[in-house]
Amino acid sequence: MKRKCIFAGTFDPVTKGHEALIGQCLQLFDEVVIAMMVNPQKQPYFTLEQRREMLKIAFGEKSALRVVEFSGTVAELLKQEDTPFYVRGIRNTVDFEYENANYFASKRLNADMVPIYLPCPQEFLHVSSSMVRSSLQFGTPISDYVSEGVEAYILRLQQSKN
């Protein structure tokens, strides 16, 4: 039986931390569904198309990876994708508390849900998408937070805005 997991987020933008965790997922599962979650209450910095392109730059064409856009709950997505496995990256106790609260809420919607918490590699504990966005707003370097290819793409986008 093919083992599949969901790794969800806004990926606004995809960071080195995301890349490391998705790499771990590829070691554990036959298929990894990267779900770009759409939250109508959030205004992302990058468009869905730009985020999809950054994921493509970060991972290339891997048959074991599939990117989807989803605007419902993770519980619904797990049912739609016919898998119970929901992978979350954990940097610290704050992340753990947040993810655990979401898990208990989602478990009521999908009793089959199996959360898998993966610790973030130590060198990326300080990395977050919000840190990248903040750096972009202040014009500070982002190379510590995103891969070279993603950085080049973001800088091209920034230059085209000016």
Short mmCIF file of C-alpha atoms in Angstrom, two decimals:
data_model
loop_
_atom_site.label_atom_id
_atom_site.label_comp_id
_atom_site.label_asym_id
_atom_site.label_seq_id
_atom_site.Cartn_x
_atom_site.Cartn_y
_atom_site.Cartn_z
CA MET A 1 0.00 0.00 0.00
CA LYS A 2 1.28 3.42 -0.96
CA ARG A 3 1.95 5.70 2.05
CA LYS A 4 0.97 9.30 1.50
CA CYS A 5 1.06 12.37 3.74
CA ILE A 6 -0.14 15.95 3.66
CA PHE A 7 2.23 18.80 4.48
CA ALA A 8 0.20 22.00 4.55
CA GLY A 9 1.02 25.66 4.89
CA THR A 10 0.78 28.98 3.13
CA PHE A 11 4.41 28.81 1.92
CA ASP A 12 4.49 32.60 1.73
CA PRO A 13 7.33 32.03 0.78
CA VAL A 14 8.80 28.53 0.97
CA THR A 15 11.80 28.56 3.33
CA LYS A 16 14.83 26.40 4.01
CA GLY A 17 12.90 25.01 6.98
CA HIS A 18 10.01 23.94 4.74
CA GLU A 19 12.47 22.35 2.33
CA ALA A 20 14.18 20.37 5.11
CA LEU A 21 10.89 19.06 6.49
CA ILE A 22 9.51 18.13 3.09
CA GLY A 23 12.81 16.33 2.44
CA GLN A 24 12.19 14.31 5.62
CA CYS A 25 8.65 13.55 4.43
CA LEU A 26 10.07 12.20 1.17
CA GLN A 27 12.20 9.78 3.21
CA LEU A 28 9.17 8.53 5.16
CA PHE A 29 6.40 8.48 2.53
CA ASP A 30 5.91 7.31 -1.03
CA GLU A 31 3.92 10.46 -1.86
CA VAL A 32 3.93 13.91 -0.28
CA VAL A 33 1.08 16.28 -1.01
CA ILE A 34 2.15 19.86 -0.42
CA ALA A 35 -1.05 21.77 0.28
CA MET A 36 -0.94 25.51 -0.25
CA MET A 37 -3.72 26.50 2.09
CA VAL A 38 -5.89 29.45 1.11
CA ASN A 39 -7.25 31.42 4.03
CA PRO A 40 -9.65 34.18 2.94
CA GLN A 41 -8.87 36.03 6.21
CA LYS A 42 -5.16 36.27 5.30
CA GLN A 43 -3.67 38.50 2.61
CA PRO A 44 -0.52 36.70 1.45
CA TYR A 45 2.57 38.59 0.31
CA PHE A 46 2.98 36.35 -2.75
CA THR A 47 0.26 35.15 -5.12
CA LEU A 48 -0.69 31.48 -5.37
CA GLU A 49 1.06 31.30 -8.74
CA GLN A 50 4.25 32.79 -7.29
CA ARG A 51 4.18 30.40 -4.32
CA ARG A 52 3.62 27.45 -6.65
CA GLU A 53 6.60 28.59 -8.74
CA MET A 54 8.80 28.87 -5.64
CA LEU A 55 7.85 25.32 -4.62
CA LYS A 56 8.75 24.15 -8.13
CA ILE A 57 12.11 25.95 -7.88
CA ALA A 58 12.76 24.44 -4.45
CA PHE A 59 11.90 20.85 -5.39
CA GLY A 60 12.01 20.55 -9.16
CA GLU A 61 9.93 17.83 -10.73
CA LYS A 62 9.72 14.95 -8.25
CA SER A 63 7.21 12.22 -8.97
CA ALA A 64 6.68 11.71 -5.23
CA LEU A 65 5.62 15.36 -4.74
CA ARG A 66 2.35 16.96 -5.70
CA VAL A 67 1.30 20.54 -4.99
CA VAL A 68 -2.38 21.36 -4.48
CA GLU A 69 -4.28 24.48 -3.50
CA PHE A 70 -6.93 24.03 -0.85
CA SER A 71 -9.29 26.42 0.90
CA GLY A 72 -11.09 24.05 3.25
CA THR A 73 -10.01 22.40 6.48
CA VAL A 74 -7.09 20.01 6.76
CA ALA A 75 -9.56 17.39 8.01
CA GLU A 76 -11.42 17.68 4.68
CA LEU A 77 -8.20 17.57 2.68
CA LEU A 78 -7.05 14.39 4.43
CA LYS A 79 -10.34 12.72 3.48
CA GLN A 80 -10.13 14.01 -0.09
CA GLU A 81 -6.57 12.70 -0.45
CA ASP A 82 -7.46 9.41 1.27
CA THR A 83 -4.70 9.56 3.86
CA PRO A 84 -4.73 10.00 7.64
CA PHE A 85 -1.14 11.33 7.86
CA TYR A 86 -0.73 15.04 8.53
CA VAL A 87 2.87 16.19 8.96
CA ARG A 88 3.73 19.34 10.89
CA GLY A 89 7.09 20.92 11.57
CA ILE A 90 7.85 21.91 15.15
CA ARG A 91 10.49 24.54 15.97
CA ASN A 92 9.70 25.10 19.65
CA THR A 93 7.11 24.64 22.39
CA VAL A 94 5.00 27.49 21.00
CA ASP A 95 4.68 25.60 17.69
CA PHE A 96 3.85 22.42 19.58
CA GLU A 97 1.06 24.07 21.60
CA TYR A 98 -0.38 25.68 18.46
CA GLU A 99 -0.26 22.45 16.44
CA ASN A 100 -1.70 20.40 19.29
CA ALA A 101 -4.66 22.77 19.69
CA ASN A 102 -5.32 22.57 15.94
CA TYR A 103 -5.01 18.80 16.06
CA PHE A 104 -7.71 18.44 18.74
CA ALA A 105 -10.05 20.69 16.75
CA SER A 106 -9.36 18.80 13.50
CA LYS A 107 -9.66 15.38 15.16
CA ARG A 108 -13.33 16.15 15.83
CA LEU A 109 -13.81 16.62 12.08
CA ASN A 110 -11.73 13.62 11.03
CA ALA A 111 -11.31 10.89 13.66
CA ASP A 112 -8.84 9.01 11.42
CA MET A 113 -6.33 11.87 11.39
CA VAL A 114 -2.79 10.92 12.48
CA PRO A 115 -0.55 13.90 13.21
CA ILE A 116 3.18 13.48 12.74
CA TYR A 117 5.30 16.18 14.36
CA LEU A 118 8.80 16.49 12.93
CA PRO A 119 11.37 18.61 14.71
CA CYS A 120 12.86 21.35 12.60
CA PRO A 121 16.59 20.95 11.96
CA GLN A 122 18.50 23.05 14.50
CA GLU A 123 20.08 25.32 11.90
CA PHE A 124 16.61 26.47 10.78
CA LEU A 125 14.98 27.07 14.16
CA HIS A 126 15.04 30.83 13.54
CA VAL A 127 13.60 30.58 10.02
CA SER A 128 10.01 31.52 9.22
CA SER A 129 8.10 32.88 6.26
CA SER A 130 7.17 35.94 8.31
CA MET A 131 10.90 36.58 8.89
CA VAL A 132 11.44 36.54 5.12
CA ARG A 133 8.54 38.93 4.52
CA SER A 134 9.82 41.27 7.21
CA SER A 135 13.31 41.20 5.71
CA LEU A 136 11.86 42.04 2.30
CA GLN A 137 9.95 45.00 3.72
CA PHE A 138 13.10 46.36 5.37
CA GLY A 139 15.40 45.52 2.46
CA THR A 140 17.62 43.17 4.47
CA PRO A 141 19.15 39.92 3.12
CA ILE A 142 17.01 36.78 2.91
CA SER A 143 19.75 34.28 2.00
CA ASP A 144 19.74 32.75 5.50
CA TYR A 145 16.06 31.88 5.16
CA VAL A 146 15.48 30.71 1.57
CA SER A 147 17.41 28.62 -0.95
CA GLU A 148 19.47 30.31 -3.68
CA GLY A 149 16.92 29.59 -6.40
CA VAL A 150 14.00 30.89 -4.36
CA GLU A 151 16.01 33.97 -3.36
CA ALA A 152 16.82 34.74 -7.01
CA TYR A 153 13.15 34.36 -7.95
CA ILE A 154 12.00 36.66 -5.13
CA LEU A 155 14.62 39.28 -5.98
CA ARG A 156 13.50 39.22 -9.65
CA LEU A 157 9.91 39.76 -8.47
CA GLN A 158 11.04 42.65 -6.25
CA GLN A 159 12.96 44.27 -9.13
CA SER A 160 9.98 43.98 -11.49
CA LYS A 161 7.81 45.84 -8.95
CA ASN A 162 10.20 48.81 -9.02
#
